[in-house]
Short mmCIF file of C-alpha atoms in Angstrom, two decimals:
data_model
loop_
_atom_site.label_atom_id
_atom_site.label_comp_id
_atom_site.label_asym_id
_atom_site.label_seq_id
_atom_site.Cartn_x
_atom_site.Cartn_y
_atom_site.Cartn_z
CA UNK A 1019 -28.18 -2.41 -4.26
CA UNK A 1020 -25.60 -2.28 -7.05
CA UNK A 1021 -26.76 1.18 -8.09
CA UNK A 1022 -26.89 2.38 -4.47
CA UNK A 1023 -23.27 1.30 -4.00
CA UNK A 1024 -22.23 3.00 -7.21
CA UNK A 1025 -24.05 6.20 -6.30
CA UNK A 1026 -22.47 6.27 -2.85
CA UNK A 1027 -19.03 5.67 -4.32
CA UNK A 1028 -19.56 8.37 -6.95
CA UNK A 1029 -20.52 10.72 -4.11
CA UNK A 1030 -17.29 9.87 -2.24
CA UNK A 1031 -15.25 10.41 -5.40
CA UNK A 1032 -16.84 13.85 -5.80
CA UNK A 1033 -15.94 14.65 -2.17
CA UNK A 1034 -12.36 13.49 -2.81
CA UNK A 1035 -12.34 15.69 -5.91
CA UNK A 1036 -13.32 18.68 -3.75
CA UNK A 1037 -10.50 17.98 -1.27
CA UNK A 1038 -8.04 17.89 -4.17
CA UNK A 1039 -9.45 21.10 -5.67
CA UNK A 1040 -9.24 22.78 -2.26
CA UNK A 1041 -5.54 21.93 -2.23
CA UNK A 1042 -5.26 23.36 -5.75
CA UNK A 1043 -6.89 26.58 -4.47
CA UNK A 1044 -4.64 26.82 -1.44
CA UNK A 1045 -1.52 26.32 -3.58
CA UNK A 1046 -2.78 29.00 -5.99
CA UNK A 1047 -3.25 31.48 -3.11
CA UNK A 1048 0.29 30.81 -1.87
CA UNK A 1049 2.22 33.53 -3.68
CA UNK A 1050 5.55 32.24 -2.32
CA UNK A 1051 5.14 28.75 -3.85
CA UNK A 1052 8.17 27.96 -6.05
CA UNK A 1053 6.15 26.18 -8.75
CA UNK A 1054 2.77 27.75 -8.09
CA UNK A 1055 1.02 27.30 -11.43
CA UNK A 1056 2.30 23.80 -12.16
CA UNK A 1057 1.33 22.51 -8.73
CA UNK A 1058 -2.07 24.21 -8.88
CA UNK A 1059 -2.75 22.59 -12.26
CA UNK A 1060 -1.67 19.16 -10.96
CA UNK A 1061 -4.14 19.15 -8.06
CA UNK A 1062 -6.87 20.86 -10.09
CA UNK A 1063 -6.76 18.29 -12.91
CA UNK A 1064 -6.67 15.45 -10.42
CA UNK A 1065 -9.65 16.95 -8.58
CA UNK A 1066 -11.57 17.31 -11.83
CA UNK A 1067 -10.87 13.70 -12.85
CA UNK A 1068 -12.07 12.51 -9.45
CA UNK A 1069 -15.17 14.67 -9.29
CA UNK A 1070 -16.50 14.43 -12.84
CA UNK A 1071 -14.36 11.76 -14.54
CA UNK A 1072 -17.45 9.65 -15.09
CA UNK A 1073 -19.45 12.49 -16.65
CA UNK A 1074 -16.97 13.70 -19.26
CA UNK A 1075 -15.52 11.78 -22.24
CA UNK A 1076 -12.68 9.51 -21.09
CA UNK A 1077 -10.20 10.98 -23.56
CA UNK A 1078 -10.38 14.30 -21.67
CA UNK A 1079 -9.20 12.53 -18.50
CA UNK A 1080 -6.50 10.87 -20.62
CA UNK A 1081 -5.28 14.27 -21.84
CA UNK A 1082 -5.30 15.68 -18.29
CA UNK A 1083 -3.25 12.70 -17.11
CA UNK A 1084 -0.65 13.31 -19.82
CA UNK A 1085 -0.42 16.97 -18.73
CA UNK A 1086 0.03 15.77 -15.13
CA UNK A 1087 2.87 13.53 -16.35
CA UNK A 1088 4.56 16.45 -18.14
CA UNK A 1089 4.24 18.58 -14.96
CA UNK A 1090 5.86 15.96 -12.71
CA UNK A 1091 8.51 15.19 -15.35
CA UNK A 1092 9.66 18.82 -15.31
CA UNK A 1093 9.50 18.98 -11.50
CA UNK A 1094 6.66 21.49 -11.50
CA UNK A 1095 4.82 19.83 -8.59
CA UNK A 1096 6.23 20.67 -5.17
CA UNK A 1097 5.19 20.71 -1.53
CA UNK A 1098 4.24 24.28 -0.71
CA UNK A 1099 3.70 26.02 2.60
CA UNK A 1100 1.34 23.98 4.79
CA UNK A 1101 0.26 24.78 8.34
CA UNK A 1102 2.67 22.76 10.49
CA UNK A 1103 1.76 20.89 13.68
CA UNK A 1104 2.98 22.88 16.69
CA UNK A 1105 4.35 20.40 19.22
CA UNK A 1106 3.43 22.40 22.33
CA UNK A 1107 -0.07 23.02 20.96
CA UNK A 1108 -0.50 19.26 20.39
CA UNK A 1109 0.91 18.52 23.85
CA UNK A 1110 -1.53 20.92 25.48
CA UNK A 1111 -4.47 19.57 23.46
CA UNK A 1112 -3.61 15.99 24.33
CA UNK A 1113 -3.66 16.85 28.06
CA UNK A 1114 -7.14 18.31 27.64
CA UNK A 1115 -8.54 15.54 25.41
CA UNK A 1116 -6.72 12.52 26.82
CA UNK A 1117 -7.58 9.09 25.47
CA UNK A 1118 -10.64 10.45 23.66
CA UNK A 1119 -8.23 11.38 20.86
CA UNK A 1120 -8.13 7.68 19.90
CA UNK A 1121 -11.89 7.53 19.37
CA UNK A 1122 -11.98 8.89 15.78
CA UNK A 1123 -9.24 6.49 14.68
CA UNK A 1124 -11.09 3.57 16.24
CA UNK A 1125 -14.39 4.78 14.75
CA UNK A 1126 -12.84 4.79 11.28
CA UNK A 1127 -11.65 1.22 11.65
CA UNK A 1128 -14.84 0.00 13.34
CA UNK A 1129 -17.25 1.62 10.88
CA UNK A 1130 -15.21 0.59 7.83
CA UNK A 1131 -14.85 -3.02 8.99
CA UNK A 1132 -18.44 -3.17 10.28
CA UNK A 1133 -19.93 -2.02 7.00
CA UNK A 1134 -17.70 -4.40 5.05
CA UNK A 1135 -18.68 -7.36 7.27
CA UNK A 1136 -22.30 -6.82 8.14
CA UNK A 1137 -23.84 -4.90 5.23
CA UNK A 1138 -23.91 -5.67 1.52
CA UNK A 1139 -22.38 -2.25 0.81
CA UNK A 1140 -18.80 -3.58 0.75
CA UNK A 1141 -15.43 -2.45 2.01
CA UNK A 1142 -14.96 0.55 -0.24
CA UNK A 1143 -18.23 2.20 0.77
CA UNK A 1144 -17.22 1.31 4.32
CA UNK A 1145 -14.06 3.37 4.02
CA UNK A 1146 -16.01 6.32 2.65
CA UNK A 1147 -18.67 6.23 5.38
CA UNK A 1148 -16.00 5.47 7.99
CA UNK A 1149 -14.02 8.52 6.86
CA UNK A 1150 -17.08 10.79 7.11
CA UNK A 1151 -18.30 9.48 10.49
CA UNK A 1152 -14.82 9.48 12.03
CA UNK A 1153 -14.19 13.04 10.82
CA UNK A 1154 -17.42 14.19 12.47
CA UNK A 1155 -16.45 12.37 15.66
CA UNK A 1156 -13.04 13.97 15.49
CA UNK A 1157 -14.47 17.47 15.08
CA UNK A 1158 -16.80 16.91 18.07
CA UNK A 1159 -13.96 15.69 20.26
CA UNK A 1160 -11.25 18.17 19.27
CA UNK A 1161 -13.62 21.07 18.56
CA UNK A 1162 -11.51 21.82 15.48
CA UNK A 1163 -12.80 24.68 13.33
CA UNK A 1164 -13.71 24.03 9.67
CA UNK A 1165 -10.65 26.12 8.74
CA UNK A 1166 -8.41 23.77 10.74
CA UNK A 1167 -10.03 20.70 9.18
CA UNK A 1168 -9.37 22.06 5.68
CA UNK A 1169 -5.82 23.16 6.61
CA UNK A 1170 -5.06 19.65 7.82
CA UNK A 1171 -6.68 18.03 4.80
CA UNK A 1172 -4.48 20.26 2.62
CA UNK A 1173 -1.37 19.43 4.69
CA UNK A 1174 -1.94 15.67 4.51
CA UNK A 1175 -2.76 15.67 0.79
CA UNK A 1176 0.30 17.73 -0.07
CA UNK A 1177 2.52 15.54 2.10
CA UNK A 1178 1.27 12.36 0.46
CA UNK A 1179 1.83 14.27 -2.77
CA UNK A 1180 2.34 12.79 -6.18
CA UNK A 1181 3.04 9.33 -4.74
CA UNK A 1182 -0.58 9.11 -3.63
CA UNK A 1183 -1.94 8.65 -7.15
CA UNK A 1184 0.75 6.16 -8.18
CA UNK A 1185 -1.20 3.00 -7.18
CA UNK A 1186 -4.17 4.13 -9.26
CA UNK A 1187 -1.96 5.00 -12.20
CA UNK A 1188 -0.24 1.60 -12.04
CA UNK A 1189 -3.64 -0.10 -11.95
CA UNK A 1190 -4.44 1.78 -15.16
CA UNK A 1191 -1.13 0.62 -16.65
CA UNK A 1192 -2.17 -2.96 -15.82
CA UNK A 1193 -5.35 -2.45 -17.85
CA UNK A 1194 -3.30 -1.30 -20.82
CA UNK A 1195 -0.84 -4.20 -20.46
CA UNK A 1196 -3.79 -6.58 -20.51
CA UNK A 1197 -5.33 -4.89 -23.54
CA UNK A 1198 -1.98 -5.23 -25.33
CA UNK A 1199 -1.56 -8.92 -24.35
CA UNK A 1200 1.73 -8.52 -22.47
CA UNK A 1201 1.08 -11.50 -20.16
CA UNK A 1202 0.72 -14.07 -22.92
CA UNK A 1203 4.03 -13.03 -24.45
CA UNK A 1204 5.91 -13.60 -21.18
CA UNK A 1205 4.31 -16.94 -20.35
CA UNK A 1206 4.96 -18.12 -23.90
CA UNK A 1207 8.59 -17.07 -23.67
CA UNK A 1208 9.28 -18.95 -20.44
CA UNK A 1209 7.59 -22.17 -21.55
CA UNK A 1210 9.72 -22.36 -24.70
CA UNK A 1211 13.05 -22.41 -22.80
CA UNK A 1212 12.05 -24.75 -19.96
CA UNK A 1213 12.94 -28.49 -20.30
CA UNK A 1214 10.01 -30.84 -19.65
CA UNK A 1215 10.08 -33.70 -17.18
CA UNK A 1216 12.12 -32.12 -14.40
CA UNK A 1217 9.97 -31.55 -11.30
CA UNK A 1218 12.46 -29.40 -9.45
CA UNK A 1219 13.05 -27.06 -12.39
CA UNK A 1220 9.29 -26.91 -12.90
CA UNK A 1221 8.73 -25.85 -9.27
CA UNK A 1222 11.52 -23.28 -9.45
CA UNK A 1223 10.15 -21.85 -12.70
CA UNK A 1224 6.58 -21.69 -11.35
CA UNK A 1225 7.69 -19.90 -8.15
CA UNK A 1226 10.18 -17.53 -9.78
CA UNK A 1227 7.75 -16.89 -12.64
CA UNK A 1228 5.16 -15.79 -10.08
CA UNK A 1229 7.71 -13.60 -8.25
CA UNK A 1230 9.10 -11.93 -11.36
CA UNK A 1231 5.79 -11.45 -13.11
CA UNK A 1232 4.25 -10.05 -9.91
CA UNK A 1233 7.16 -7.64 -9.65
CA UNK A 1234 6.51 -6.47 -13.20
CA UNK A 1235 2.73 -6.18 -12.88
CA UNK A 1236 2.80 -5.07 -9.24
CA UNK A 1237 -0.04 -7.50 -8.55
CA UNK A 1238 0.08 -11.22 -7.77
CA UNK A 1239 -3.53 -11.76 -8.88
CA UNK A 1240 -2.73 -10.52 -12.38
CA UNK A 1241 0.31 -12.80 -12.47
CA UNK A 1242 -1.46 -15.90 -11.16
CA UNK A 1243 -3.72 -16.67 -14.10
CA UNK A 1244 -1.03 -16.10 -16.69
CA UNK A 1245 1.79 -17.98 -14.95
CA UNK A 1246 -0.41 -20.87 -13.80
CA UNK A 1247 -1.66 -21.43 -17.34
CA UNK A 1248 1.79 -20.95 -18.88
CA UNK A 1249 4.04 -22.72 -16.36
CA UNK A 1250 2.16 -24.15 -13.37
CA UNK A 1251 -0.10 -26.55 -15.26
CA UNK A 1252 2.39 -27.99 -17.81
CA UNK A 1253 5.50 -28.08 -15.62
CA UNK A 1254 4.21 -28.78 -12.09
CA UNK A 1255 0.67 -30.08 -12.03
CA UNK A 1256 0.89 -32.20 -15.19
CA UNK A 1257 3.91 -33.90 -13.57
CA UNK A 1258 1.89 -34.96 -10.54
CA UNK A 1259 1.87 -31.83 -8.40
CA UNK A 1260 -1.22 -31.33 -6.25
CA UNK A 1261 -3.18 -28.39 -7.75
CA UNK A 1262 -4.46 -27.32 -4.30
CA UNK A 1263 -1.05 -27.07 -2.66
CA UNK A 1264 0.80 -25.81 -5.74
CA UNK A 1265 -1.90 -23.19 -6.38
CA UNK A 1266 -1.97 -21.93 -2.79
CA UNK A 1267 1.83 -21.69 -2.66
CA UNK A 1268 2.08 -20.05 -6.07
CA UNK A 1269 -0.22 -17.29 -4.90
CA UNK A 1270 1.71 -16.55 -1.70
CA UNK A 1271 5.10 -16.76 -3.42
CA UNK A 1272 3.71 -14.13 -5.76
CA UNK A 1273 3.13 -11.94 -2.70
CA UNK A 1274 6.90 -12.15 -2.07
CA UNK A 1275 7.25 -10.39 -5.41
CA UNK A 1276 4.81 -7.72 -4.20
CA UNK A 1277 7.12 -7.10 -1.24
CA UNK A 1278 10.02 -6.45 -3.62
CA UNK A 1279 8.61 -4.20 -6.30
CA UNK A 1280 8.10 -0.45 -6.61
CA UNK A 1281 5.23 -1.34 -8.97
CA UNK A 1282 3.13 -2.34 -5.94
CA UNK A 1283 2.98 1.29 -4.93
CA UNK A 1284 -0.03 0.98 -2.67
CA UNK A 1285 1.87 -1.43 -0.41
CA UNK A 1286 5.38 0.02 -0.64
CA UNK A 1287 5.66 3.61 -1.87
CA UNK A 1288 2.34 4.72 -0.38
CA UNK A 1289 3.12 3.82 3.26
CA UNK A 1290 6.56 5.42 2.80
CA UNK A 1291 4.77 8.62 1.79
CA UNK A 1292 2.11 8.28 4.50
CA UNK A 1293 4.81 7.86 7.15
CA UNK A 1294 6.85 10.72 5.65
CA UNK A 1295 9.91 8.54 5.19
CA UNK A 1296 13.10 10.03 3.76
CA UNK A 1297 13.72 7.05 1.48
CA UNK A 1298 10.86 6.24 -0.89
CA UNK A 1299 12.01 2.62 -1.20
CA UNK A 1300 12.74 2.18 2.52
CA UNK A 1301 9.83 -0.22 2.98
CA UNK A 1302 11.01 -2.48 0.13
CA UNK A 1303 14.54 -2.44 1.54
CA UNK A 1304 13.24 -3.53 4.93
CA UNK A 1305 11.16 -6.35 3.39
CA UNK A 1306 13.84 -7.71 1.05
CA UNK A 1307 15.73 -10.15 3.33
CA UNK A 1308 12.61 -11.89 4.60
CA UNK A 1309 11.02 -11.92 1.13
CA UNK A 1310 14.06 -13.71 -0.31
CA UNK A 1311 14.06 -16.27 2.51
CA UNK A 1312 10.34 -16.87 1.95
CA UNK A 1313 10.86 -17.50 -1.77
CA UNK A 1314 13.29 -20.32 -0.89
CA UNK A 1315 10.83 -21.65 1.72
CA UNK A 1316 8.06 -21.68 -0.90
CA UNK A 1317 10.18 -23.55 -3.45
CA UNK A 1318 11.10 -26.16 -0.83
CA UNK A 1319 7.50 -26.51 0.38
CA UNK A 1320 6.13 -26.91 -3.14
CA UNK A 1321 8.79 -29.47 -4.10
CA UNK A 1322 8.41 -31.66 -1.02
CA UNK A 1323 4.74 -31.14 -0.13
CA UNK A 1324 2.92 -30.85 -3.47
CA UNK A 1325 4.29 -34.14 -4.86
CA UNK B 449 6.25 -12.84 -35.75
CA UNK B 450 8.10 -13.52 -32.49
CA UNK B 451 9.90 -10.20 -32.76
CA UNK B 452 6.54 -8.49 -33.21
CA UNK B 453 5.31 -10.12 -30.01
CA UNK B 454 8.43 -9.31 -27.99
CA UNK B 455 8.20 -5.61 -28.79
CA UNK B 456 5.05 -5.56 -26.63
CA UNK B 457 7.38 -5.83 -23.66
CA UNK B 458 8.78 -2.36 -24.35
CA UNK B 459 6.62 -0.95 -21.55
CA UNK B 460 8.27 -3.28 -19.04
CA UNK B 461 11.73 -2.24 -20.24
CA UNK B 462 10.78 1.43 -19.82
CA UNK B 463 9.44 0.79 -16.30
CA UNK B 464 12.54 -1.15 -15.21
CA UNK B 465 14.95 1.43 -16.64
CA UNK B 466 12.89 4.27 -15.22
CA UNK B 467 12.82 2.78 -11.72
CA UNK B 468 16.55 1.96 -11.80
CA UNK B 469 17.57 5.46 -12.85
CA UNK B 470 14.96 7.05 -10.58
CA UNK B 471 13.30 9.09 -13.31
CA UNK B 472 10.00 10.72 -12.35
CA UNK B 473 7.73 7.75 -11.67
CA UNK B 474 4.44 9.18 -12.92
CA UNK B 475 6.00 10.23 -16.22
CA UNK B 476 7.72 6.83 -16.61
CA UNK B 477 4.45 4.96 -16.09
CA UNK B 478 2.62 7.16 -18.59
CA UNK B 479 5.38 6.76 -21.19
CA UNK B 480 5.41 2.98 -20.66
CA UNK B 481 1.64 2.87 -21.13
CA UNK B 482 1.82 4.98 -24.29
CA UNK B 483 4.67 2.95 -25.79
CA UNK B 484 2.95 -0.38 -25.05
CA UNK B 485 -0.27 0.84 -26.62
CA UNK B 486 1.38 2.23 -29.75
CA UNK B 487 3.42 -0.93 -30.52
CA UNK B 488 0.33 -3.08 -29.97
CA UNK B 489 -1.70 -1.33 -32.63
CA UNK B 490 -3.70 0.96 -30.33
CA UNK B 491 -3.95 4.42 -31.88
CA UNK B 492 -3.18 7.62 -29.94
CA UNK B 493 -6.83 8.76 -29.60
CA UNK B 494 -7.81 5.21 -28.54
CA UNK B 495 -4.97 5.30 -26.02
CA UNK B 496 -6.22 8.56 -24.49
CA UNK B 497 -9.69 7.08 -24.00
CA UNK B 498 -8.34 3.77 -22.69
CA UNK B 499 -6.02 5.55 -20.23
CA UNK B 500 -8.74 7.92 -19.05
CA UNK B 501 -11.25 5.12 -18.61
CA UNK B 502 -8.75 2.85 -16.83
CA UNK B 503 -7.75 5.64 -14.44
CA UNK B 504 -11.30 6.80 -13.72
CA UNK B 505 -12.56 3.27 -13.13
CA UNK B 506 -9.71 2.65 -10.66
CA UNK B 507 -10.50 5.68 -8.46
CA UNK B 508 -11.37 3.20 -5.68
CA UNK B 509 -7.64 2.68 -5.17
CA UNK B 510 -7.22 6.30 -4.06
CA UNK B 511 -10.34 6.48 -1.87
CA UNK B 512 -8.07 6.52 1.21
CA UNK B 513 -7.59 10.28 0.60
CA UNK B 514 -10.96 10.78 2.28
CA UNK B 515 -9.58 9.51 5.59
CA UNK B 516 -6.75 12.06 5.65
CA UNK B 517 -8.65 15.05 7.15
CA UNK B 518 -9.57 13.03 10.25
CA UNK B 519 -6.01 11.72 10.68
CA UNK B 520 -4.73 15.28 10.15
CA UNK B 521 -6.80 16.85 12.92
CA UNK B 522 -6.19 13.91 15.27
CA UNK B 523 -2.47 14.54 14.91
CA UNK B 524 -2.84 18.27 15.42
CA UNK B 525 -4.74 17.65 18.65
CA UNK B 526 -2.16 15.36 20.16
CA UNK B 527 -2.72 11.80 18.86
CA UNK B 528 1.01 11.04 18.89
CA UNK B 529 1.61 12.66 22.27
CA UNK B 530 -1.21 10.66 23.82
CA UNK B 531 0.04 7.45 22.21
CA UNK B 532 3.43 8.09 23.79
CA UNK B 533 1.84 8.65 27.21
CA UNK B 534 -0.20 5.46 26.91
CA UNK B 535 2.77 3.33 25.86
CA UNK B 536 4.99 4.72 28.62
CA UNK B 537 2.59 3.25 31.17
CA UNK B 538 2.94 -0.27 29.75
CA UNK B 539 6.12 -1.75 31.22
CA UNK B 540 8.28 -4.05 29.16
CA UNK B 541 6.88 -3.01 25.78
CA UNK B 542 9.59 -2.81 23.11
CA UNK B 543 9.30 -1.85 19.43
CA UNK B 544 9.77 -5.48 18.43
CA UNK B 545 7.09 -6.78 20.79
CA UNK B 546 4.69 -4.05 19.71
CA UNK B 547 5.09 -5.06 16.06
CA UNK B 548 4.88 -8.80 16.82
CA UNK B 549 1.62 -8.14 18.65
CA UNK B 550 0.27 -6.25 15.63
CA UNK B 551 1.42 -9.09 13.37
CA UNK B 552 -0.67 -11.59 15.37
CA UNK B 553 -3.70 -9.29 15.28
CA UNK B 554 -3.27 -8.68 11.56
CA UNK B 555 -3.07 -12.40 10.76
CA UNK B 556 -6.15 -13.10 12.86
CA UNK B 557 -7.96 -10.33 11.01
CA UNK B 558 -7.05 -12.10 7.77
CA UNK B 559 -8.33 -15.42 9.09
CA UNK B 560 -11.66 -13.86 10.03
CA UNK B 561 -11.76 -12.08 6.67
CA UNK B 562 -11.70 -8.62 8.18
CA UNK B 563 -10.54 -6.60 5.20
CA UNK B 564 -8.80 -3.39 6.09
CA UNK B 565 -6.51 -0.85 4.57
CA UNK B 566 -4.00 -1.24 7.35
CA UNK B 567 -1.57 1.46 6.23
CA UNK B 568 -4.11 4.26 6.44
CA UNK B 569 -6.39 2.85 9.12
CA UNK B 570 -3.80 1.55 11.59
CA UNK B 571 -0.14 2.04 10.71
CA UNK B 572 0.07 5.79 10.15
CA UNK B 573 -2.34 6.91 12.90
CA UNK B 574 -1.68 4.29 15.57
CA UNK B 575 0.85 1.48 15.21
CA UNK B 576 3.87 3.45 14.00
CA UNK B 577 3.49 6.23 16.65
CA UNK B 578 3.05 3.59 19.37
CA UNK B 579 6.08 1.62 18.17
CA UNK B 580 8.17 4.76 18.08
CA UNK B 581 6.85 5.72 21.51
CA UNK B 582 7.80 2.34 22.94
CA UNK B 583 11.35 2.84 21.65
CA UNK B 584 11.55 6.31 23.16
CA UNK B 585 10.06 5.17 26.46
CA UNK B 586 12.67 2.45 26.72
CA UNK B 587 15.77 4.01 25.21
CA UNK B 588 15.20 7.76 25.36
CA UNK B 589 15.99 9.79 22.26
CA UNK B 590 16.64 7.60 19.20
CA UNK B 591 18.45 8.78 16.10
CA UNK B 592 16.90 9.61 12.75
CA UNK B 593 18.15 6.43 11.10
CA UNK B 594 16.33 4.26 13.60
CA UNK B 595 13.15 6.35 13.39
CA UNK B 596 13.25 5.66 9.66
CA UNK B 597 13.75 1.93 10.33
CA UNK B 598 10.84 1.80 12.74
CA UNK B 599 8.64 3.42 10.11
CA UNK B 600 9.80 0.89 7.51
CA UNK B 601 9.30 -2.06 9.86
CA UNK B 602 5.80 -0.88 10.81
CA UNK B 603 4.76 -0.73 7.16
CA UNK B 604 6.48 -4.06 6.44
CA UNK B 605 4.64 -5.77 9.32
CA UNK B 606 1.32 -4.68 7.86
CA UNK B 607 2.29 -6.15 4.48
CA UNK B 608 3.53 -9.47 5.92
CA UNK B 609 0.44 -9.89 8.10
CA UNK B 610 -1.93 -8.88 5.34
CA UNK B 611 -0.45 -10.86 2.45
CA UNK B 612 0.35 -14.22 3.98
CA UNK B 613 -2.72 -14.74 6.17
CA UNK B 614 -5.51 -13.52 3.88
CA UNK B 615 -5.83 -16.82 1.99
CA UNK B 616 -6.58 -18.75 5.19
CA UNK B 617 -10.15 -17.46 4.83
CA UNK B 618 -12.16 -19.65 2.44
CA UNK B 619 -13.90 -16.80 0.62
CA UNK B 620 -10.80 -14.58 0.28
CA UNK B 621 -10.48 -13.17 -3.21
CA UNK B 622 -7.11 -14.90 -3.59
CA UNK B 623 -8.61 -18.30 -2.73
CA UNK B 624 -11.48 -17.76 -5.15
CA UNK B 625 -9.02 -16.78 -7.86
CA UNK B 626 -6.98 -19.95 -7.26
CA UNK B 627 -10.02 -22.24 -7.41
CA UNK B 628 -11.49 -20.35 -10.36
CA UNK B 629 -8.27 -20.46 -12.36
CA UNK B 630 -7.64 -24.14 -11.63
CA UNK B 631 -11.21 -24.99 -12.59
CA UNK B 632 -10.98 -23.13 -15.89
CA UNK B 633 -7.74 -25.03 -16.57
CA UNK B 634 -9.42 -28.38 -15.93
CA UNK B 635 -8.63 -29.09 -12.25
CA UNK B 636 -11.64 -29.09 -9.94
CA UNK B 637 -10.49 -28.12 -6.41
CA UNK B 638 -12.26 -26.96 -3.25
CA UNK B 639 -11.85 -23.55 -1.63
CA UNK B 640 -11.67 -25.11 1.84
CA UNK B 641 -8.66 -27.19 0.79
CA UNK B 642 -6.90 -24.13 -0.65
CA UNK B 643 -7.51 -22.18 2.57
CA UNK B 644 -6.11 -25.10 4.59
CA UNK B 645 -3.06 -25.34 2.33
CA UNK B 646 -2.45 -21.64 3.01
CA UNK B 647 -2.11 -22.13 6.79
CA UNK B 648 1.53 -23.37 6.93
CA UNK B 649 2.86 -20.30 5.13
CA UNK B 650 0.86 -17.98 7.43
CA UNK B 651 2.45 -19.66 10.47
CA UNK B 652 5.95 -19.71 8.97
CA UNK B 653 5.79 -16.00 8.19
CA UNK B 654 4.52 -15.26 11.70
CA UNK B 655 7.50 -17.11 13.20
CA UNK B 656 9.99 -15.35 10.91
CA UNK B 657 8.55 -11.90 11.64
CA UNK B 658 8.54 -12.52 15.40
CA UNK B 659 12.14 -13.77 15.26
CA UNK B 660 13.20 -10.77 13.22
CA UNK B 661 11.55 -8.51 15.83
CA UNK B 662 13.48 -10.22 18.62
CA UNK B 663 16.71 -9.55 16.71
CA UNK B 664 15.69 -5.94 16.13
CA UNK B 665 15.02 -5.43 19.85
CA UNK B 666 18.40 -6.92 20.67
CA UNK B 667 20.09 -4.58 18.21
CA UNK B 668 18.31 -1.57 19.67
CA UNK B 669 19.24 -2.66 23.18
CA UNK B 670 22.91 -3.00 22.25
CA UNK B 671 22.89 0.42 20.66
CA UNK B 672 20.88 2.39 23.20
CA UNK B 673 20.99 0.18 26.28
CA UNK B 674 23.69 2.35 27.87
CA UNK B 675 21.47 5.42 27.89
CA UNK B 676 19.00 3.85 30.28
CA UNK B 677 21.63 2.34 32.53
CA UNK B 678 23.54 5.61 32.98
CA UNK B 679 20.84 7.38 35.03
CA UNK B 680 20.20 4.29 37.18
CA UNK B 681 23.90 4.03 37.99
CA UNK B 682 23.90 7.66 38.96
CA UNK B 683 20.88 7.12 41.14
CA UNK B 684 22.49 4.11 42.75
CA UNK B 685 25.57 5.97 43.79
#
């Protein structure tokens, strides 16, 4: 089963690689593109890493990533000409197709969730199969030509743009932080300045430690182990705090950090790109007031409920 | 010794500075990774391999790209237009109520451990267009600033519903991490108890989000309310 899952996933990664390389090709053919070669190279390298990253030495992918970084640093990756959606065309099509247009979207969700729930294949394979089945459903319903499908794939990928790979890149950064032992340094630092024997300060330090460390790592799970070992156990639980309640609250207060940080790109920058928002940090801005209120709520809950 | 340890945090400094000054994010992340590796005794060739391996083994994170062609053609063939038509038929639906409804559904999905990538599966194709449509059906044309806010609130609702309800399921990865960590630190606890202790926060967040949606509706009504009353007044006279 394990190998079946891995083979299926590898297949989906190769497909994704082809979509990215198609975008590279379409940018290359666009003679009017302002940064034609740089943008072509960006999508081509990304496509190659996706398609054959597991079959070539890892350092080659590392080199390609550094080139990608140089390209984006010098603003060589830009949105080129993509086939726009014509409003009257869409209006006309929607009159013809009616509510059937919702079917592919529902199929994606249903297949993805169904496979995750009822088969041992897991959620990720579910998304891959869901994407394929829903695309086929969509083509049947809309009668879109292959050219239109590829045009729209290219349009969506270019619109999501460089932000789309940010979550994956940050995940890779997390791996390097872990390899370097960054977490231990932070937890050690906090525990040396905190006075022992004060429950309230302990609760505040545990909660804020989770928030701040989650904001740095972009991931509350990564923060939880480090901060619980470094702060939660000695300053909250060793003073009589209930490990069940303190642990549950520490995790969700960490999620408040996720709401506040550009490091959690898959939750904040990615939807901004998917929704084509003007302001890349618009989602974080919207979440900030409630996230701050929730941090206070968590501190109060942990102080009064865990002891 | 301590100074040697603290220099490992250079990557964090680079990230923070980079985000504050809005330097190119991809380049900032790569530089932070390189700097952290080099000060921690990882050589440049080792770094290239480590970076490549870490990126390749995290391709799962970007698997959502595969769903984009379907969403693309659905939009070309009138997904948004049809969503608008559907919403217009439902009387009394406001942007705030639409998002509160999604919040309830999203929290229930968490409780029943239905894992989903809400932003790609629901928000972009369905929830955000419907929310925008409900605003347009009620208030007519809305300005660009409010379109942007509706987008932000749609994405935020997904995050609130996803984050704060997921641990109410006993086999959620967060719950397992909590019990696993506590156990390895010498405190035996049960997953059921952790899931139960996660319920109050899920309810509190639901109440806050719903209240914030009520306020948002009120603000929209104050701003655009006139537009809908003008034609009715005309009709009345």
